[in-house]
mmCIF file of C-alpha atoms and ligand atoms in Angstrom:
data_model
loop_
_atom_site.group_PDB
_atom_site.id
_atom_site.type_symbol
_atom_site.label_atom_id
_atom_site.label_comp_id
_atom_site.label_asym_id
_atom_site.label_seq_id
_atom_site.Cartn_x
_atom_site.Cartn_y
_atom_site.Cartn_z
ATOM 1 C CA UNK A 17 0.000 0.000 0.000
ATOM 2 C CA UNK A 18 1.405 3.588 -0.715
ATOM 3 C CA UNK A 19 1.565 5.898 1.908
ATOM 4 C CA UNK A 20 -0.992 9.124 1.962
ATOM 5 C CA UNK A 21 1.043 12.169 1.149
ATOM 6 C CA UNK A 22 1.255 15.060 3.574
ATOM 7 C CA UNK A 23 1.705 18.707 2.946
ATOM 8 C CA UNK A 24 2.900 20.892 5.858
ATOM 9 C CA UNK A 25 3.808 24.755 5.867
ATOM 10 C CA UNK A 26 5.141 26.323 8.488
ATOM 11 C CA UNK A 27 5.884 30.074 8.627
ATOM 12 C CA UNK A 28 9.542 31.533 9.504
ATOM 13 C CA UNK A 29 8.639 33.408 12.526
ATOM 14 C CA UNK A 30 11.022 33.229 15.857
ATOM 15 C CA UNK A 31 10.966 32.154 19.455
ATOM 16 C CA UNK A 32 10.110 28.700 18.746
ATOM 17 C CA UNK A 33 8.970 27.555 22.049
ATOM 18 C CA UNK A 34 8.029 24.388 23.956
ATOM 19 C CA UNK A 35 4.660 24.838 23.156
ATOM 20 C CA UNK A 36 5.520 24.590 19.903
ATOM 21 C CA UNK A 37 7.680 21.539 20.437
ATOM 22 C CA UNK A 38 5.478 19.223 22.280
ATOM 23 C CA UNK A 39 2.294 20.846 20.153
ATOM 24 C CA UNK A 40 3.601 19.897 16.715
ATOM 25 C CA UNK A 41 7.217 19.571 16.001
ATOM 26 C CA UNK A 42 7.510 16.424 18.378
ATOM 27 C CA UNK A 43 4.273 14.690 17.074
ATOM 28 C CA UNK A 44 5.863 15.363 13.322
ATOM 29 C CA UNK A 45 9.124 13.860 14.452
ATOM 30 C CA UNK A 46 6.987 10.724 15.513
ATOM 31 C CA UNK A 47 4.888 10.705 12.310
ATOM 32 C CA UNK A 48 7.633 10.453 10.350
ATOM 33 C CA UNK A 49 7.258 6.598 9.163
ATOM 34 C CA UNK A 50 3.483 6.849 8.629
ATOM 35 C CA UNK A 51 3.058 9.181 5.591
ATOM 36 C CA UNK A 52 4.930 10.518 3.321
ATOM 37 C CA UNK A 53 5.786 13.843 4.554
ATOM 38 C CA UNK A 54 6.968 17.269 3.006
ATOM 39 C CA UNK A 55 7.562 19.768 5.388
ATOM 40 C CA UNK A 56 7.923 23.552 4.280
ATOM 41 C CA UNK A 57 9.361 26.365 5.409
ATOM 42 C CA UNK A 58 6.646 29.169 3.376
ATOM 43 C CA UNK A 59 9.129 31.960 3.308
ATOM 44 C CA UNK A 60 7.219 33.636 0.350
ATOM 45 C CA UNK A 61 4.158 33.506 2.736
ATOM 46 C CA UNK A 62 5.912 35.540 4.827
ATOM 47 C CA UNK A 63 7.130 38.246 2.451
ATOM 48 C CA UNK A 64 2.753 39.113 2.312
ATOM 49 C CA UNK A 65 3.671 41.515 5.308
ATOM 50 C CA UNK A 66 6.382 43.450 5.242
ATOM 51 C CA UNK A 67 9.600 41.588 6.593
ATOM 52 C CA UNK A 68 13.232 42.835 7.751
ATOM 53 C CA UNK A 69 15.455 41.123 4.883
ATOM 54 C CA UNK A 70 17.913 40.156 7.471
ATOM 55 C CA UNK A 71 15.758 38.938 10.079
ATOM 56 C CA UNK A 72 13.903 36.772 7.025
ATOM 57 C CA UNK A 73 16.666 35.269 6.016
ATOM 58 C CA UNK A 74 17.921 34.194 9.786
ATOM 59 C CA UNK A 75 14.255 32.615 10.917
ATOM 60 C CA UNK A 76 14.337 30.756 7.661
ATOM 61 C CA UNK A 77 17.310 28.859 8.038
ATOM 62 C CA UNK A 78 16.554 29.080 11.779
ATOM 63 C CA UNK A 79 13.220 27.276 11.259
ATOM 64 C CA UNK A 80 14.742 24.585 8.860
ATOM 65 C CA UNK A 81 17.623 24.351 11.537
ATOM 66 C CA UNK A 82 15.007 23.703 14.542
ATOM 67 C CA UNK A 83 13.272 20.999 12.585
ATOM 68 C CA UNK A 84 16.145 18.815 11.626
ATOM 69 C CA UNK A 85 17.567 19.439 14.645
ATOM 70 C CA UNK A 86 14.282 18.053 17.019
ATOM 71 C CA UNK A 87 14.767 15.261 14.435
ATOM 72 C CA UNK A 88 12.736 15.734 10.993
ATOM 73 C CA UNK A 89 14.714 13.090 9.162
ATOM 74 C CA UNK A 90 15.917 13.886 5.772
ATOM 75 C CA UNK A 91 15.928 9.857 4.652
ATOM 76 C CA UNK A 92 12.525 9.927 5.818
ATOM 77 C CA UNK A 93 10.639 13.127 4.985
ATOM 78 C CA UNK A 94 11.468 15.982 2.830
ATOM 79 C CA UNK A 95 12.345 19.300 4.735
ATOM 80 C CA UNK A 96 12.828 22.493 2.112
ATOM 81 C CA UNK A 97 12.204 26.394 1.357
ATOM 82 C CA UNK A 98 8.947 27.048 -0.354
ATOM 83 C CA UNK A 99 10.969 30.069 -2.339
ATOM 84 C CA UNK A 100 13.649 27.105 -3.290
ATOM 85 C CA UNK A 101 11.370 25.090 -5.703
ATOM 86 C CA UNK A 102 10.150 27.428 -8.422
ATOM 87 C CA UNK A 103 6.727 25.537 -9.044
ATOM 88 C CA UNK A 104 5.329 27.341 -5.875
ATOM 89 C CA UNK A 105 5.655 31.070 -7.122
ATOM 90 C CA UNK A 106 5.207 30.374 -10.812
ATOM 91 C CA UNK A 107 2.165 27.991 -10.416
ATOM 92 C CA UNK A 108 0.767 30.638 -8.133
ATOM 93 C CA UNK A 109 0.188 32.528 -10.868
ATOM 94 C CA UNK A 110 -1.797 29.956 -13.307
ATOM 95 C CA UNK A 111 -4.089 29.429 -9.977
ATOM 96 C CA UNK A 112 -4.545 33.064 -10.053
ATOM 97 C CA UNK A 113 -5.487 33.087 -13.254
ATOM 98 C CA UNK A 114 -8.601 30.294 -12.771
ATOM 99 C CA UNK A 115 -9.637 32.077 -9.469
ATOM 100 C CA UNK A 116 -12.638 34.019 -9.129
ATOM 101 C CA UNK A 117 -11.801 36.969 -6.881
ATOM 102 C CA UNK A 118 -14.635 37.309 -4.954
ATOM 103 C CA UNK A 119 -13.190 33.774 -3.010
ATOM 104 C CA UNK A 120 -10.753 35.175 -2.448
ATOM 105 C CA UNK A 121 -12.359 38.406 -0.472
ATOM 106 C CA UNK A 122 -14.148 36.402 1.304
ATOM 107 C CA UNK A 123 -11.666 34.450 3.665
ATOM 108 C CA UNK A 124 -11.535 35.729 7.182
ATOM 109 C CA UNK A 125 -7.792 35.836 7.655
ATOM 110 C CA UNK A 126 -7.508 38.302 4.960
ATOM 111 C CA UNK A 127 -10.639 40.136 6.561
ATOM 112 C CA UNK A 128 -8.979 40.573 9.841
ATOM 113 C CA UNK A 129 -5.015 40.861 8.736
ATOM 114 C CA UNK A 130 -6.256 43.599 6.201
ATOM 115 C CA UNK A 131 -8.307 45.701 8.175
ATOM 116 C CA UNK A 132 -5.246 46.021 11.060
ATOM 117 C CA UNK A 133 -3.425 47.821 8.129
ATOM 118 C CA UNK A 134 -3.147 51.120 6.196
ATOM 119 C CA UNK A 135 -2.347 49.352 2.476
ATOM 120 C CA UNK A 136 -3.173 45.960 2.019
ATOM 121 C CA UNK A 137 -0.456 43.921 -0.200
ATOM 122 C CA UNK A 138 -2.034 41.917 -2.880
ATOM 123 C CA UNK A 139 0.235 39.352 -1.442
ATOM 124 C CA UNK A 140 -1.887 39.200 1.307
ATOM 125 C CA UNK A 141 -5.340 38.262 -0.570
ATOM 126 C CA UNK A 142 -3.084 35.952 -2.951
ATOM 127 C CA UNK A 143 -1.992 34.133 0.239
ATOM 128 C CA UNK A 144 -4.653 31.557 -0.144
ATOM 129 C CA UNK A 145 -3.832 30.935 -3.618
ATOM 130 C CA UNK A 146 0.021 30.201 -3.143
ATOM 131 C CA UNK A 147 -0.967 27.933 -0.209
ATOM 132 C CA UNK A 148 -3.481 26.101 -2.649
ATOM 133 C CA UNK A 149 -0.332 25.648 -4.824
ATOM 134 C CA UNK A 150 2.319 24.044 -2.327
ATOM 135 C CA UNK A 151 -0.648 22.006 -1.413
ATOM 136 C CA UNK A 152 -2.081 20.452 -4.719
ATOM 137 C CA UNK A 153 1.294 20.734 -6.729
ATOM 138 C CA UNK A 154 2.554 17.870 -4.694
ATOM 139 C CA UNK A 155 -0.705 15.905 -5.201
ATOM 140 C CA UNK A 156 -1.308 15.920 -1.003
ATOM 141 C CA UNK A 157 -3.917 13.700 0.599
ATOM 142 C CA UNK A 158 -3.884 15.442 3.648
ATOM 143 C CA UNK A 159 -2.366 18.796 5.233
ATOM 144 C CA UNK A 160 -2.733 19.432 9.140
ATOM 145 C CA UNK A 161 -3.834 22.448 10.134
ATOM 146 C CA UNK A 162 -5.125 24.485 12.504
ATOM 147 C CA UNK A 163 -8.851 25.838 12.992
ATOM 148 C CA UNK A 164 -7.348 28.773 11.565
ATOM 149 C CA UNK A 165 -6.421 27.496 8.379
ATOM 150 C CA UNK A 166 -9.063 25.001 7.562
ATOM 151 C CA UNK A 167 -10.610 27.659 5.200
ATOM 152 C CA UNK A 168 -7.610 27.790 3.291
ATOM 153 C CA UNK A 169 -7.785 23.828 2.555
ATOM 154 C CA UNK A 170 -11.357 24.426 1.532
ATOM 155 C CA UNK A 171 -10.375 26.996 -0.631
ATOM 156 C CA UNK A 172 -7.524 24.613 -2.375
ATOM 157 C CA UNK A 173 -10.273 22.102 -2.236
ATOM 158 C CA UNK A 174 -12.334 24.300 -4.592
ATOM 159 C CA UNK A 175 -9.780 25.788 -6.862
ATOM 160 C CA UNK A 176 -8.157 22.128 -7.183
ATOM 161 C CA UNK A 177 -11.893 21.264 -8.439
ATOM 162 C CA UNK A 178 -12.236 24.393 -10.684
ATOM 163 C CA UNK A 179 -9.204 23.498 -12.458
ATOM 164 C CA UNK A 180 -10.550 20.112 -13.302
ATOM 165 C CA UNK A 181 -13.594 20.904 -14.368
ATOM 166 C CA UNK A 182 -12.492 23.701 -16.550
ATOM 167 C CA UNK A 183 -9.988 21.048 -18.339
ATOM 168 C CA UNK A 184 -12.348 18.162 -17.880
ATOM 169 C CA UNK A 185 -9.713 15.884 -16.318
ATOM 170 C CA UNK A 186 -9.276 14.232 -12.625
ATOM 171 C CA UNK A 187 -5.900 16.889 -12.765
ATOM 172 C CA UNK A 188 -5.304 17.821 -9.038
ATOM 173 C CA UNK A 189 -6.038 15.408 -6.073
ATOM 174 C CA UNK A 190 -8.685 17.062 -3.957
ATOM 175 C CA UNK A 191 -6.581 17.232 -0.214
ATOM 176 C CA UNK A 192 -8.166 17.373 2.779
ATOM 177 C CA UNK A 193 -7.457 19.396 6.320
ATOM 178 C CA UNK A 194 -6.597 16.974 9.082
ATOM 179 C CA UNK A 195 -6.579 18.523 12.692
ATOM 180 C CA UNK A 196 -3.883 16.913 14.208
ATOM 181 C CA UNK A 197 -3.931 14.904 17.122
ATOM 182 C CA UNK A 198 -3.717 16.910 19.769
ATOM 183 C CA UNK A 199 -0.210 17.396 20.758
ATOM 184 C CA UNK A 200 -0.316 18.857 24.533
ATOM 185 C CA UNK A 201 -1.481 22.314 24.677
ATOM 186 C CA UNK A 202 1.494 24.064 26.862
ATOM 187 C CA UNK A 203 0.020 26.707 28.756
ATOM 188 C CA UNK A 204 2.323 29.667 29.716
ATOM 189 C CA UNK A 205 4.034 28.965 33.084
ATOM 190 C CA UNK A 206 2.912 32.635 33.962
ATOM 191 C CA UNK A 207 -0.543 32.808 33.098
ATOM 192 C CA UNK A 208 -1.692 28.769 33.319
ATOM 193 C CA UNK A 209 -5.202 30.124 31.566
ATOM 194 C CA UNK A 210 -3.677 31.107 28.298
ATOM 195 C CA UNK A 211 -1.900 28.924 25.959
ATOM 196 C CA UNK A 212 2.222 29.719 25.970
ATOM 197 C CA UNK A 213 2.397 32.141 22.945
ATOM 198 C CA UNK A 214 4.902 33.300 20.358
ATOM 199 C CA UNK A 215 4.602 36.915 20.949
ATOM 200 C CA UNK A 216 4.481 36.899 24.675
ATOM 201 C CA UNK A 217 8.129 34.535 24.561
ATOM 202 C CA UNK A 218 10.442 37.360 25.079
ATOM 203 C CA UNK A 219 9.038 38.157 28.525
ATOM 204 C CA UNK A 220 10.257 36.931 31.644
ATOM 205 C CA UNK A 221 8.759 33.959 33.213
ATOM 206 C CA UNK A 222 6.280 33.453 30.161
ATOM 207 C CA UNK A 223 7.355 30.747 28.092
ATOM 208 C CA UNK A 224 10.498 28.089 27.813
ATOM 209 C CA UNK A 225 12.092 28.758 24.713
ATOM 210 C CA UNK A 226 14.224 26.209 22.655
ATOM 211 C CA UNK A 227 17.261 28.731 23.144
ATOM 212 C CA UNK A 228 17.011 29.059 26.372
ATOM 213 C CA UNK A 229 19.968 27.697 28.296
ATOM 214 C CA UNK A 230 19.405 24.915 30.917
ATOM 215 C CA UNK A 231 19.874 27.562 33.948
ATOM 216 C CA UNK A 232 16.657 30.195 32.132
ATOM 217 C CA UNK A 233 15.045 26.894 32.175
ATOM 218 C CA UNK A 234 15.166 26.075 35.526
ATOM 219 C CA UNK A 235 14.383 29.632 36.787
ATOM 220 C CA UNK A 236 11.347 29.793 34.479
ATOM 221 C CA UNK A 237 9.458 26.805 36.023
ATOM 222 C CA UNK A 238 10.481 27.946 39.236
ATOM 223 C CA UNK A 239 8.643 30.751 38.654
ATOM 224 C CA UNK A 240 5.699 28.940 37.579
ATOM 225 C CA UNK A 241 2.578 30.064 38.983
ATOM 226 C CA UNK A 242 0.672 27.261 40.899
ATOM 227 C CA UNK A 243 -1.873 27.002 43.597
ATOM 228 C CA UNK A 244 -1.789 27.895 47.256
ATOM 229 C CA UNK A 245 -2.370 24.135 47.675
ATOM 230 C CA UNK A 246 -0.376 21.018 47.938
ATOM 231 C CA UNK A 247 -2.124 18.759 45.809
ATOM 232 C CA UNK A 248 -0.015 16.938 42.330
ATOM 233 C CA UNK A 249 -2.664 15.750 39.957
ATOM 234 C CA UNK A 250 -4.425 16.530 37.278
ATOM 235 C CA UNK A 251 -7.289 18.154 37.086
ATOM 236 C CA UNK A 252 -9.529 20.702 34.808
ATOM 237 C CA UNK A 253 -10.253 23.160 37.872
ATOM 238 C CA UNK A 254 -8.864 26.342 36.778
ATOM 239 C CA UNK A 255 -7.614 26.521 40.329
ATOM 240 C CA UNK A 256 -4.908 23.467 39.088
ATOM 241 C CA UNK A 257 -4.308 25.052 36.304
ATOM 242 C CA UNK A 258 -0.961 25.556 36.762
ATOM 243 C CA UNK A 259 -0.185 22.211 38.283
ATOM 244 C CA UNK A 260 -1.950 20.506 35.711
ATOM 245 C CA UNK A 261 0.548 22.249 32.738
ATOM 246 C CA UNK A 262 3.345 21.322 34.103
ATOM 247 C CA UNK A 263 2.109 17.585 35.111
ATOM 248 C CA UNK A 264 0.936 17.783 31.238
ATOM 249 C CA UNK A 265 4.471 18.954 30.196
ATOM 250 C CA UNK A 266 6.162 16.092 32.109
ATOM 251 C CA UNK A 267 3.923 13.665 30.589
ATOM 252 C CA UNK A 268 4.256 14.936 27.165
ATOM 253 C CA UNK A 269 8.313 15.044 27.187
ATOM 254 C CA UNK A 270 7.899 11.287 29.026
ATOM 255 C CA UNK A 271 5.419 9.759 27.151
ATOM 256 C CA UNK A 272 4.231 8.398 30.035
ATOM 257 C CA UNK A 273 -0.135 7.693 30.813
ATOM 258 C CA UNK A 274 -1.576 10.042 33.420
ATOM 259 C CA UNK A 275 -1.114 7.365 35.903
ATOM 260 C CA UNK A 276 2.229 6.854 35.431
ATOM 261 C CA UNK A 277 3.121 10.516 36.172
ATOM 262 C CA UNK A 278 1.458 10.644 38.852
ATOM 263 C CA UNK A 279 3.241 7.460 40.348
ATOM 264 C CA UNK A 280 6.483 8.980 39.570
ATOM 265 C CA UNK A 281 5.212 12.202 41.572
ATOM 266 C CA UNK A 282 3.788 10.548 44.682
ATOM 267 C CA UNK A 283 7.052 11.094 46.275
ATOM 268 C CA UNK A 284 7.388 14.313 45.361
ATOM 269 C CA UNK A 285 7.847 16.711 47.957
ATOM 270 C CA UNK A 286 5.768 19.972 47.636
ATOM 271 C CA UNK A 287 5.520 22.141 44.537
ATOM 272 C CA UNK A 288 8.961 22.924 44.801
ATOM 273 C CA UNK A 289 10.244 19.263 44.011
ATOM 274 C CA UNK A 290 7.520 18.914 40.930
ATOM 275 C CA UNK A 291 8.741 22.257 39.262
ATOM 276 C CA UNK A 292 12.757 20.883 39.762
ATOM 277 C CA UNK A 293 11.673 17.413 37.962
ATOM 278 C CA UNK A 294 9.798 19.478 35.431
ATOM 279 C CA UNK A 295 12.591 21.090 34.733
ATOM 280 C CA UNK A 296 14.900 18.562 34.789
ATOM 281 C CA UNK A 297 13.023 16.401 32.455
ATOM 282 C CA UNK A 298 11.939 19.434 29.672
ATOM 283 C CA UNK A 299 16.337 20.367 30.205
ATOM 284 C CA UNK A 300 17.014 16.352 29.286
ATOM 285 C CA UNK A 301 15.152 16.384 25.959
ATOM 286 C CA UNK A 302 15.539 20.152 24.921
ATOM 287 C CA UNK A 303 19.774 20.504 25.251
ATOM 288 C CA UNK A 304 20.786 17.711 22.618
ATOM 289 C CA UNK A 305 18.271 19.541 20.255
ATOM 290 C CA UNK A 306 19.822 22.801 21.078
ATOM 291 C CA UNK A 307 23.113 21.489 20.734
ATOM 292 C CA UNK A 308 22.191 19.671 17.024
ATOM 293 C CA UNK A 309 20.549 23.678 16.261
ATOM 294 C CA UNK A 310 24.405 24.949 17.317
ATOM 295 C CA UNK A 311 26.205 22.647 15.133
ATOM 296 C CA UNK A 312 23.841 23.047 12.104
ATOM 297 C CA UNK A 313 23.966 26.922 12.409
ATOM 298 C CA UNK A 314 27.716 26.771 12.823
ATOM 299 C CA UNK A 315 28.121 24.953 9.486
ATOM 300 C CA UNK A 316 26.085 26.795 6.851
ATOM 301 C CA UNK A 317 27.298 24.229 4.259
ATOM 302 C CA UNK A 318 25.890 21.407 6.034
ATOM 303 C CA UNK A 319 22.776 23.251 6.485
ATOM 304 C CA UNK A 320 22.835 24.215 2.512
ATOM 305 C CA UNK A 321 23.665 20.583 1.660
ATOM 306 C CA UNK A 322 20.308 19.401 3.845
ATOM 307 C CA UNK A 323 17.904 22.126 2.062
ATOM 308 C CA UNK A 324 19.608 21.871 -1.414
ATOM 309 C CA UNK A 325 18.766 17.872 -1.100
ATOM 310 C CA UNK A 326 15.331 18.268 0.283
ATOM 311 C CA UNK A 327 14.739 21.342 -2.638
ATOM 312 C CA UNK A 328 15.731 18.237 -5.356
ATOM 313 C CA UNK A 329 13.262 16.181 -3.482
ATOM 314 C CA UNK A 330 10.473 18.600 -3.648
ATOM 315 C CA UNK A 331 11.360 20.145 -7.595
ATOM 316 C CA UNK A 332 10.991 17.042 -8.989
ATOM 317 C CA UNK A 333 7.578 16.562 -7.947
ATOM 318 C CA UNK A 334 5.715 19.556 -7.964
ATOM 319 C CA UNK A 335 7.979 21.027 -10.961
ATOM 320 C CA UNK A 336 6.833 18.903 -13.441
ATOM 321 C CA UNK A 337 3.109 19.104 -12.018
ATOM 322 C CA UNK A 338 3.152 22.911 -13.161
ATOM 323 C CA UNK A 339 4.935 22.215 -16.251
ATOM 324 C CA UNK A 340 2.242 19.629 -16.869
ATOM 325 C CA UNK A 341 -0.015 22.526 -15.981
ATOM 326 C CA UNK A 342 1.065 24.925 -18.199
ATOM 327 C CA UNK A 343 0.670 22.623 -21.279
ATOM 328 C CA UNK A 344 -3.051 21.841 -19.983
ATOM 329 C CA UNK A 345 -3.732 25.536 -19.920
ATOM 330 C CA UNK A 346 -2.243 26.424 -23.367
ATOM 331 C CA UNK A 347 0.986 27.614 -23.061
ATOM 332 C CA UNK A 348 4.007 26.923 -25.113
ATOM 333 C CA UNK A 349 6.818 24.596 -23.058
ATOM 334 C CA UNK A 350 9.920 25.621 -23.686
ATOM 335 C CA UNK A 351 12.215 22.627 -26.036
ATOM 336 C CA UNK A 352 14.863 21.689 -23.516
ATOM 337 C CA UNK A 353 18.164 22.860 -24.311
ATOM 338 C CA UNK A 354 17.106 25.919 -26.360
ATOM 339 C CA UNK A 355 18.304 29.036 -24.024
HETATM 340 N N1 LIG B 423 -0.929 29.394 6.170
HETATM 341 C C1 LIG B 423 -0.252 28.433 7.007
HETATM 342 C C2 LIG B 423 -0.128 28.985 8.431
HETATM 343 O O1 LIG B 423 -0.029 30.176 8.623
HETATM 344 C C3 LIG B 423 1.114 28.108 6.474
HETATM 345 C C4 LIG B 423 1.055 27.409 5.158
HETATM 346 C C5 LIG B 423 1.479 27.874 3.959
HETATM 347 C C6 LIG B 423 0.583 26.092 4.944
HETATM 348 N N2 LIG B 423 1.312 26.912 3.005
HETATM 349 C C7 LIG B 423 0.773 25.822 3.573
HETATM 350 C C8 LIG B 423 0.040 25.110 5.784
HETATM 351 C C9 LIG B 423 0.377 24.594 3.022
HETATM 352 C C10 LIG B 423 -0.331 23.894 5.243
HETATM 353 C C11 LIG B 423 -0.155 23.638 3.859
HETATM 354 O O2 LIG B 423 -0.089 28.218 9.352
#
């Protein structure tokens, strides 16, 4: 039996966290033998609001960095840049030119991203149309997302369909969204009522980021807010909320069952002693990551070597798709050889 194919993008933004570890990253890692898996770094997704060049640059390899690091496997899966593989940009535009634009006006992220700025990009309405591509250029079955997104993959959904009926041939697999299984839903170690957050990671206390060294680690769950109890176990009372994150943590980074955790806490002695094993355990699986992220970012060929592999990968499937494309819609391919 073939394996379903999976599309993934995942935007170049910073301060990759341990939410976003044990949300996603860890439960790719894991997924790995499954399905056939591209994972993509969308850094012409990013470029639909305006971007430091510099800073772009750094979170892209950054990103790609993380992910091979926490163990995306390039014999397994294929890790590359979006802005590597020329079908994404170039098939963006035959999409555009089969997509109505009213679908396009309708989706709510563009709703709510455009009206928190003076001059709207056209990149930004496009957005839904170059994720359509990286999706349906690689003939996907499935592509995880988020609540958020899910009206993207309808979109691709429908413009995948357009395009076949226009040219009257089964042309594009029709992909679905997939809400992952729930990875564990980190809560920030300040505020145990709201989930651990991107934006929020540069403050004190907040959040356990990937880069932070084993010491920040320690003092952050320290910190942890708890309860004025004395009680380890979990528990939905918003009271335990902060107990019940970092029992969810440990169990996360252990694998462990609910029971088991608590077994391995029944000796524990106070808050105190559950914060230190937290710690201890998020400190075990986070430094060999870190250290992996260190050597790849010290050796930009290495890192070049992994991408330019995983770019072959990815260009010689979705490449010929939008050649194949082209032809479909009319256009004249060039004879090979002929400059
Ligand atoms: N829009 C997605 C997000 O912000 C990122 C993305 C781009 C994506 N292309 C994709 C996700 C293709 C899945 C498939 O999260």
């Amino acid at each position: 039996m073939t394996k379903k194919r999976v599309f993934s993008g995942i935007q170049p933004t910073g301060n990759l966290h341990l939410g976003n570890y044990l949300g996603a990253i860890k439960n790719w890692v894991k997924g790995q033998e499954e399905k056939e898996n591209f994972f993509c770094v969308v850094d012409l997704h990013s470029l639909t609001v305006p971007q430091d060049p510099d800073d772009l640059r750094f979170q892209t390899r950054s990103l790609a960095a993380w992910l091979l690091a926490a163990g995306i496997d390039p014999d397994k899966s294929t890790l590359f840049i979006q802005s590597h593989v020329r079908a994404h940009a170039e098939g963006c535009w035959l999409l555009n030119c089969i997509t109505p634009l009213g679908w396009l006006q309708r989706m709510t992220q563009f709703k709510d991203k455009a009206a928190k700025q003076e001059s709207v990009l056209t990149g930004l309405l496009d957005y839904p149309v170059l994720m359509a591509g990286d999706i349906i250029f690689y003939d996907a079955d499935e592509v995880p997302v988020g609540e958020d997104q899910k009206q993207h993959v309808e979109l691709t959904r429908d413009i995948a369909q357009r395009f076949n009926s226009l040219y009257g041939q089964e042309f594009f697999v029709i992909p679905k969204p997939v809400i992952p299984e729930a990875g564990a839903r980190v809560m920030g170690l300040d505020n145990p009522a709201a989930k651990m957050s991107k934006s929020l990671a540069h403050l004190r206390g907040h959040a356990v980021r990937l880069l932070d060294d084993p010491k920040e680690i320690g003092r952050s769950f320290k910190r942890a807010v708890t309860d004025s109890g004395q009680e380890i176990v979990f528990s939905d009372d918003p009271e335990k909320a902060g107990v019940n994150n970092l029992l969810g943590i440990y169990k996360a980074i252990t694998d462990k069952s609910e029971a088991e955790v608590l077994a391995d806490f029944a000796d524990a002695r106070g808050y105190g002693d559950l914060k230190k094993r937290v710690a201890e355990v998020v400190i075990a699986e986070i430094a060999p990551i870190r250290e992996r992220y260190d050597r790849l970012m010290a050796d930009p060929a290495e890192l070049d070597n992994l991408l330019a592999r995983g770019a072959e990968q990815a260009a010689a499937v979705s490449n010929p798709k939008v050649d194949q494309m082209k032809e479909i819609m009319g256009l004249v391919l060039p004879v090979i050889g002929v400059q």
